[in-house]
PDB file of C-alpha atoms in Angstrom:
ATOM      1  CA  UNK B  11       0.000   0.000   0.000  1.00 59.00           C
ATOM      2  CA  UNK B  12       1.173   3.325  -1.024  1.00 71.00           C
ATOM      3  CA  UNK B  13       0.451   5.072   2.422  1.00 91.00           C
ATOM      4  CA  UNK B  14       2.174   8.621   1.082  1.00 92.00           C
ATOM      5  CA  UNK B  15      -0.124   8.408  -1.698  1.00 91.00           C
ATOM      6  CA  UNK B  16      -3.076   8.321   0.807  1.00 93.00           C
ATOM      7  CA  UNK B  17      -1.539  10.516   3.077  1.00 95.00           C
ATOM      8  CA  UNK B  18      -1.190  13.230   0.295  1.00 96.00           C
ATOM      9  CA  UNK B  19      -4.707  12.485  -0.370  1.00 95.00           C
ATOM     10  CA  UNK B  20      -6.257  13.276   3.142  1.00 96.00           C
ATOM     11  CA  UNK B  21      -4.193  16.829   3.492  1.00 96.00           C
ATOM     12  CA  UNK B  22      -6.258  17.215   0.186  1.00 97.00           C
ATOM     13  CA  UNK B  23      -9.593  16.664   1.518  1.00 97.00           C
ATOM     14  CA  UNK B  24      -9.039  18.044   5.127  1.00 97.00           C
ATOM     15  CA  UNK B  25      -8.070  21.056   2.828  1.00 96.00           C
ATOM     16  CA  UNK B  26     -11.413  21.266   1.249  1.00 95.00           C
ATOM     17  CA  UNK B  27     -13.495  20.757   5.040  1.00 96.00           C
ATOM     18  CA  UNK B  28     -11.377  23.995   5.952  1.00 95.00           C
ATOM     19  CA  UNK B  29     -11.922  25.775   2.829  1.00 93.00           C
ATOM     20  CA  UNK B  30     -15.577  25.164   3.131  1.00 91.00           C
ATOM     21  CA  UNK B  31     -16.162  24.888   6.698  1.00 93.00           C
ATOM     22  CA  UNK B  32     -17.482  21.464   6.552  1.00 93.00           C
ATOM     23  CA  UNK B  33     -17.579  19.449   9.965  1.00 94.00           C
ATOM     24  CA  UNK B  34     -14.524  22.120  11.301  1.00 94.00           C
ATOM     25  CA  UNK B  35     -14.564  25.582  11.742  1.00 95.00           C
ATOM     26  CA  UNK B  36     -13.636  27.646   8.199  1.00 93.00           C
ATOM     27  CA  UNK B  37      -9.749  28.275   8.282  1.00 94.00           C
ATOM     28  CA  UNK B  38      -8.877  29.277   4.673  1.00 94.00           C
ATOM     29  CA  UNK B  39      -5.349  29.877   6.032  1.00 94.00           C
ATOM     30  CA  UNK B  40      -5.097  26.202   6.755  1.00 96.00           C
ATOM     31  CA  UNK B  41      -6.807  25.057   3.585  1.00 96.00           C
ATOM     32  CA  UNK B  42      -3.727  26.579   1.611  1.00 96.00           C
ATOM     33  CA  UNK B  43      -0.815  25.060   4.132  1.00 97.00           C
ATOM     34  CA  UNK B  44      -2.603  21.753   3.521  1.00 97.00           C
ATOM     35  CA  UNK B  45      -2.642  22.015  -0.297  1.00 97.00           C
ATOM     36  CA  UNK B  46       0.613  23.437  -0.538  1.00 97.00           C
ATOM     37  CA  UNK B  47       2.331  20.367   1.479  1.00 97.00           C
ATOM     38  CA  UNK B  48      -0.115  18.416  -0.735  1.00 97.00           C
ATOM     39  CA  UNK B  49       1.051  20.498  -3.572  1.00 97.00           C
ATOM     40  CA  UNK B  50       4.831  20.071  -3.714  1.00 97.00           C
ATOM     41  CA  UNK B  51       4.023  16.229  -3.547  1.00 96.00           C
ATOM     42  CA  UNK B  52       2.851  16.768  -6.861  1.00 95.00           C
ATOM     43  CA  UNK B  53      -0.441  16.297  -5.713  1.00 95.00           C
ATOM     44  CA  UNK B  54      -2.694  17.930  -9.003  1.00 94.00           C
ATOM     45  CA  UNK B  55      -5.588  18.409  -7.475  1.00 94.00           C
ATOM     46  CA  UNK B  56      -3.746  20.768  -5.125  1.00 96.00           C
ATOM     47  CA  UNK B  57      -1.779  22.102  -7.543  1.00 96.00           C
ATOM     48  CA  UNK B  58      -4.806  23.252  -9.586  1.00 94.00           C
ATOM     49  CA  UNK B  59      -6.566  24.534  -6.416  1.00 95.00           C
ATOM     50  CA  UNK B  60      -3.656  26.890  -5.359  1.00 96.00           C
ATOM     51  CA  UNK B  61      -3.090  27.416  -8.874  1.00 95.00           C
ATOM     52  CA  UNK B  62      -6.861  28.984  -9.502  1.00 93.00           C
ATOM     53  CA  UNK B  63      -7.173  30.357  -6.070  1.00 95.00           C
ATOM     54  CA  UNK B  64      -3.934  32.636  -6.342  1.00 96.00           C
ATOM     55  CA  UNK B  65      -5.140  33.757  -9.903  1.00 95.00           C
ATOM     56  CA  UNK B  66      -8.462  34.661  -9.516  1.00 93.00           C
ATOM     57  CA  UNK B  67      -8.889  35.549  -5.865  1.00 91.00           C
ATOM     58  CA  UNK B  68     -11.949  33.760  -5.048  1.00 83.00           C
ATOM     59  CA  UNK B  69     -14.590  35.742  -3.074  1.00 66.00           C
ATOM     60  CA  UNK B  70     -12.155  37.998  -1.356  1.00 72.00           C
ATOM     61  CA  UNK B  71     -11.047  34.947   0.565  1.00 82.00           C
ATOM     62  CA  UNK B  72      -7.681  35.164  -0.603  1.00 92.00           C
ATOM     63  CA  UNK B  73      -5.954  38.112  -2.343  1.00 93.00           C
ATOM     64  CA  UNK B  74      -4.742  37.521  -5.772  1.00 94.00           C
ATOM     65  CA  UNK B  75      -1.637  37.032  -6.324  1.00 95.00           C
ATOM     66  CA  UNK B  76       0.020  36.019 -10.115  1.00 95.00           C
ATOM     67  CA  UNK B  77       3.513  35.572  -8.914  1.00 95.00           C
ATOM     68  CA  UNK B  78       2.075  32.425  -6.627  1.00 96.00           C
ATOM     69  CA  UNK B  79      -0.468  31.691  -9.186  1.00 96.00           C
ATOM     70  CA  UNK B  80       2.248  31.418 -11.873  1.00 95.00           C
ATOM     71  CA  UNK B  81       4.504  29.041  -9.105  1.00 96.00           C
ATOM     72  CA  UNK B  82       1.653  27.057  -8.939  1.00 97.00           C
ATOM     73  CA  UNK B  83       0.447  26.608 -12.868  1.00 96.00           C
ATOM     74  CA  UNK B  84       3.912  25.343 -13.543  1.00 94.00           C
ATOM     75  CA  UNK B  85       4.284  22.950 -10.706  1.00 96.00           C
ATOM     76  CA  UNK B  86       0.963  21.923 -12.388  1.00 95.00           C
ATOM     77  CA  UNK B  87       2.694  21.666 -15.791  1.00 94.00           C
ATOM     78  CA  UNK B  88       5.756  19.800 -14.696  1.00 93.00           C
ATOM     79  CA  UNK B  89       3.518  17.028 -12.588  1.00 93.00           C
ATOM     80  CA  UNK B  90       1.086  16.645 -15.783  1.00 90.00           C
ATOM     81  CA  UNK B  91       3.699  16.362 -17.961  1.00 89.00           C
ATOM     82  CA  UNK B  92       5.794  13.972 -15.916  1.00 88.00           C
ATOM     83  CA  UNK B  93       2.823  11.433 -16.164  1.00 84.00           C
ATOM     84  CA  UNK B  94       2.489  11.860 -19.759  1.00 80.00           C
ATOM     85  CA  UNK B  95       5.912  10.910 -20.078  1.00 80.00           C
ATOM     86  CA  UNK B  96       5.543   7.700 -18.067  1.00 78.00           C
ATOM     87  CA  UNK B  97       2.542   6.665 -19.409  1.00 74.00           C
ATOM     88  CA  UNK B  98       4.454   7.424 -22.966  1.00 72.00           C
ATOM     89  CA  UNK B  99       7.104   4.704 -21.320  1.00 73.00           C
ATOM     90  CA  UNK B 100       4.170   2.709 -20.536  1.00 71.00           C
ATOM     91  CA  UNK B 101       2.579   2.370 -23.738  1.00 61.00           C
ATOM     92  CA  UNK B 102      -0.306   4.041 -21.993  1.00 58.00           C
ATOM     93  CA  UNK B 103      -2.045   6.547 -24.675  1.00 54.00           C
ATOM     94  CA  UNK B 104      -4.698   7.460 -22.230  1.00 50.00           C
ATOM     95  CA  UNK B 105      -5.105  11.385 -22.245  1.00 51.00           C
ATOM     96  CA  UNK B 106      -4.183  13.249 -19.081  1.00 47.00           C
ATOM     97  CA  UNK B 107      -5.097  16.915 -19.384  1.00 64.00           C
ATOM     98  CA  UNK B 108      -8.345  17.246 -17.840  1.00 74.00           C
ATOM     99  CA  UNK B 109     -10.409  20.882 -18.484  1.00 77.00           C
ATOM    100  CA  UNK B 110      -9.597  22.160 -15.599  1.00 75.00           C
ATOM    101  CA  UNK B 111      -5.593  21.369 -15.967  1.00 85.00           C
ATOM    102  CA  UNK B 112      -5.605  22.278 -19.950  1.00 89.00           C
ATOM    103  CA  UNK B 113      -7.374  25.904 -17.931  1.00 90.00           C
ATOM    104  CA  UNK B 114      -3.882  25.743 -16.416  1.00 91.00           C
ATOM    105  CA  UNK B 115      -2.020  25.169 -19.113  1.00 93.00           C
ATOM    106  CA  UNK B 116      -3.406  28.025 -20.935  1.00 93.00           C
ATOM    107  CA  UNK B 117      -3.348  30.735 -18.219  1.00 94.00           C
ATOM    108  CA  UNK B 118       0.264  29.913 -17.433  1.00 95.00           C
ATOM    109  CA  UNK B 119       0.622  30.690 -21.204  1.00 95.00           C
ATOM    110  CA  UNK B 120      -1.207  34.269 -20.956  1.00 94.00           C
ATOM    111  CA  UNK B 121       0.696  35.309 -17.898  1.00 94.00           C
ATOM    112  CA  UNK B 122       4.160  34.184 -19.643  1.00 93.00           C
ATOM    113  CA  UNK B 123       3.076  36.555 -22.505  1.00 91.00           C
ATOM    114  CA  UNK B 124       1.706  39.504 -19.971  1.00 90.00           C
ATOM    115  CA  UNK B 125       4.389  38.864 -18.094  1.00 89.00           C
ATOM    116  CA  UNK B 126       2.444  39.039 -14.741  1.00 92.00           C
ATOM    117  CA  UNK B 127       4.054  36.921 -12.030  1.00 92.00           C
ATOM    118  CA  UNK B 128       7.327  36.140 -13.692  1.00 87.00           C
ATOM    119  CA  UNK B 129      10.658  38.049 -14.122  1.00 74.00           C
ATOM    120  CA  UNK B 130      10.201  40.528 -17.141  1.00 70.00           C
ATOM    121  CA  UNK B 131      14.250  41.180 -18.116  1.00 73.00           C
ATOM    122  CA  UNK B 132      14.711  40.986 -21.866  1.00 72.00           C
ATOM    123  CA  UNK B 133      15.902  37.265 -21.761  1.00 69.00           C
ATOM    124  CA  UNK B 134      13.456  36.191 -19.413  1.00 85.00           C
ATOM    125  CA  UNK B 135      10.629  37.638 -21.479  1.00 87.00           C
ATOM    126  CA  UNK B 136      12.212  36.175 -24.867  1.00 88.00           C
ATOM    127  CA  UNK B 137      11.599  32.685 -22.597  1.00 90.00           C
ATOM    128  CA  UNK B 138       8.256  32.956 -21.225  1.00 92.00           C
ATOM    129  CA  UNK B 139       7.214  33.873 -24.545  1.00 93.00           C
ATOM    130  CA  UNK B 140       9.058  30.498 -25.875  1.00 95.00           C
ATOM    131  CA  UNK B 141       7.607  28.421 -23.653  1.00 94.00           C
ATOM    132  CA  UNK B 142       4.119  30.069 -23.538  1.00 96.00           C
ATOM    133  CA  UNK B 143       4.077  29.048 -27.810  1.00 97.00           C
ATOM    134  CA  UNK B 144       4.570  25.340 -26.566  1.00 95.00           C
ATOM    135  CA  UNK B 145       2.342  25.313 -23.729  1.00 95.00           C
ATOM    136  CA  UNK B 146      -0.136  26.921 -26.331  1.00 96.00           C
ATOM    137  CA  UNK B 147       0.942  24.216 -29.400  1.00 95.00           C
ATOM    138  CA  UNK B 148       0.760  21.242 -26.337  1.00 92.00           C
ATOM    139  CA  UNK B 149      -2.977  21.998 -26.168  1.00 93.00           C
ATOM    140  CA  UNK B 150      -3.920  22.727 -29.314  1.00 94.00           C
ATOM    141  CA  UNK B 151      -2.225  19.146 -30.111  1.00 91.00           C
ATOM    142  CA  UNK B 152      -4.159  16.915 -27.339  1.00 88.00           C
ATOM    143  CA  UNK B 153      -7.470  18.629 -28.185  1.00 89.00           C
ATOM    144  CA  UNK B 154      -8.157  19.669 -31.785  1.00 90.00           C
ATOM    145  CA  UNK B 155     -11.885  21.253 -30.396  1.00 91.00           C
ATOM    146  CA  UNK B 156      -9.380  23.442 -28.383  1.00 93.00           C
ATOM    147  CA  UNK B 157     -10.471  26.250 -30.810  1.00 95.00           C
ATOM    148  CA  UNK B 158      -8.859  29.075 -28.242  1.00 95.00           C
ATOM    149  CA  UNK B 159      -5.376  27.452 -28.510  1.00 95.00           C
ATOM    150  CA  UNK B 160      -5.594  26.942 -31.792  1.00 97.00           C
ATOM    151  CA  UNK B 161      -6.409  30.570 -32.161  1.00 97.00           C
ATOM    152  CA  UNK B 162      -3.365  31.408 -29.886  1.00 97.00           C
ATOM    153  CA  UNK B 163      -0.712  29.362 -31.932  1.00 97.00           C
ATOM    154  CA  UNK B 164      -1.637  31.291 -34.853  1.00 98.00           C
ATOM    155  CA  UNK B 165      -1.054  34.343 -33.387  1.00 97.00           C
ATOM    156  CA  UNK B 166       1.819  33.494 -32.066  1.00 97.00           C
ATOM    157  CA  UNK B 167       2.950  32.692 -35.410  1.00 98.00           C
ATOM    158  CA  UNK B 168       1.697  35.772 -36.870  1.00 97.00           C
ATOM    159  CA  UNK B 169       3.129  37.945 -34.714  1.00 95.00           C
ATOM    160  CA  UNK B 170       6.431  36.220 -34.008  1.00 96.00           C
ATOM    161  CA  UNK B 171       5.900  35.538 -30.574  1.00 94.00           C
ATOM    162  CA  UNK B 172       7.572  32.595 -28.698  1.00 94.00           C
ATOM    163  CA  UNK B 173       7.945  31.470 -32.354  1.00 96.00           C
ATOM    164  CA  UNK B 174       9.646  32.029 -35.806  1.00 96.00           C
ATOM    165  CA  UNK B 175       7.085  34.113 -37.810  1.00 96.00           C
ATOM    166  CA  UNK B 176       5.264  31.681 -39.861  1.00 97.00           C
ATOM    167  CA  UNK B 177       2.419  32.973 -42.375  1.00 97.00           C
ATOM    168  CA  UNK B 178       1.510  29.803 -43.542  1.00 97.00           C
ATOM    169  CA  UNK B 179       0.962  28.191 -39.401  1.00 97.00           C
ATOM    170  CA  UNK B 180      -0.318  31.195 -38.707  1.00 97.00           C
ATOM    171  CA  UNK B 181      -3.434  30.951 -41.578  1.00 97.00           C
ATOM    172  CA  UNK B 182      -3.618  27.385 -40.959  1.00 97.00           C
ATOM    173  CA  UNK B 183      -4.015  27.689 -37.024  1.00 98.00           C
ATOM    174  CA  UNK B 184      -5.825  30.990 -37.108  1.00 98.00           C
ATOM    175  CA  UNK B 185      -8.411  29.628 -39.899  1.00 97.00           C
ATOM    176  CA  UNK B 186      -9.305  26.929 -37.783  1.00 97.00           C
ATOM    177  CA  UNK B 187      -9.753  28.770 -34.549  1.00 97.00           C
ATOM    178  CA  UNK B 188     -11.730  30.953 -36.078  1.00 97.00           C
ATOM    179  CA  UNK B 189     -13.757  28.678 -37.692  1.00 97.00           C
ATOM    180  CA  UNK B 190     -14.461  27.190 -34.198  1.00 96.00           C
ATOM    181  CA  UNK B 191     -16.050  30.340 -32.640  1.00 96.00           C
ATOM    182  CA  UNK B 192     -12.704  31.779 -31.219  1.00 96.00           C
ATOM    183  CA  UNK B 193     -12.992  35.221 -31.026  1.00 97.00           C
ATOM    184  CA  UNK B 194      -9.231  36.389 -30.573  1.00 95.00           C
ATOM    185  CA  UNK B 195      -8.678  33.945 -33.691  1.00 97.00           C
ATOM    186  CA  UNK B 196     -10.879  35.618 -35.877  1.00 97.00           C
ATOM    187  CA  UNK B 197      -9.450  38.831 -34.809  1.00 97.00           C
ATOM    188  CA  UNK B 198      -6.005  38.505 -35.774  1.00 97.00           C
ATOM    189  CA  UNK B 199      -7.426  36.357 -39.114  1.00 97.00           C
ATOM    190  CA  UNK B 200      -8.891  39.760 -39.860  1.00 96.00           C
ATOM    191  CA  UNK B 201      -5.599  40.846 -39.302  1.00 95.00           C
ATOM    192  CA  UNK B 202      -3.757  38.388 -41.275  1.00 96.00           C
ATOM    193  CA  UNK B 203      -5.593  39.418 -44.504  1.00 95.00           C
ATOM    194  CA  UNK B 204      -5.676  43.088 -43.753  1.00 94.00           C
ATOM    195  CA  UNK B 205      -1.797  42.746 -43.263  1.00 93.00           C
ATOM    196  CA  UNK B 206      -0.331  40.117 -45.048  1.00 90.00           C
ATOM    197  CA  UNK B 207      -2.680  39.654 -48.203  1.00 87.00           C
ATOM    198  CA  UNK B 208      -3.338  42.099 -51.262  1.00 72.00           C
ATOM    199  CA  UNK B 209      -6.850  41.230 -51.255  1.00 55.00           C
TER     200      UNK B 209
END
């Protein structure tokens, strides 16, 4: 028996009883410090909860904070893709990213690109905006309904970002976001032909 496993587990759930005040007194304080022990563990579902918690700021509960938030996402990304790479060893196919991780995946992205919550030097931001492209291409690759990371590939391709500048990606990824109902990718395909085309 994997007792860490369960161990992890319970800080997990006595987490949520203090988050929500169920059967204990609400202590949101003591929610986090039981999802971040959980957390760096690799726990995911802890991960994700910190992750969304320090990024949105839930109810006034706890105050936002992107530089945690951003800590957080790519713990996230580094556990997730750790088990994709076993499972790869495995000859397991099965798909990992769940919605609420790929929501991870793609607001780690946006902050890399914002630069909110991470270092914003020149190299550092040349970087975040590299690995913000492959967090954005990851998604669009597991989920091909993804029509928002679609839409953000193109554009990074369009505009360079994270990326070599690519015209042809860019149309191809753009074209299909915004055929999807993404409105960001039919944006910047507005901008691809108002830009780039003679037409």
């Amino acid at each position: 028996i994997d007792t860490e496993f369960y161990r992890v587990a319970a800080w997990v759930q006595l987490g949520k009883c203090y988050a929500e005040g169920k059967g204990i007194e609400q202590n949101v304080s003591k929610a986090l410090e039981l999802w971040e022990m959980a957390g760096e563990k690799n726990n995911t579902e802890a991960q994700n909860k910190l992750s969304y918690i320090y990024f949105y700021g839930p109810e006034g509960q706890v105050q936002i904070d992107y530089t945690k938030a951003v800590y957080w996402m790519r713990k996230l990304v580094r556990t997730v893709e750790g088990q994709q790479q076993q499972s790869r060893e495995e000859k397991d196919n099965t798909t990992i990213l769940s919605s609420s991780i790929a929501w991870a995946y793609n607001n780690l992205a946006m902050c890399l690109v914002q630069g909110l919550g991470c270092n914003n030097n020149n190299e550092d931001t040349a970087l975040n905006k590299k690995e913000a492209f492959r967090l954005f291409h990851s998604l669009a690759s597991s989920d091909d309904t993804d029509y928002i990371a679609h839409g953000n590939v193109g554009c990074c391709y369009l505009y360079g970002e994270g990326v070599e500048h690519n015209l042809t990606s860019a149309l191809q990824y753009l074209t299909h976001g915004a055929e999807g109902g993404s409105d960001d990718a039919q944006y910047n395909l507005g901008n691809y032909y108002s830009d780039y085309t003679n037409d």
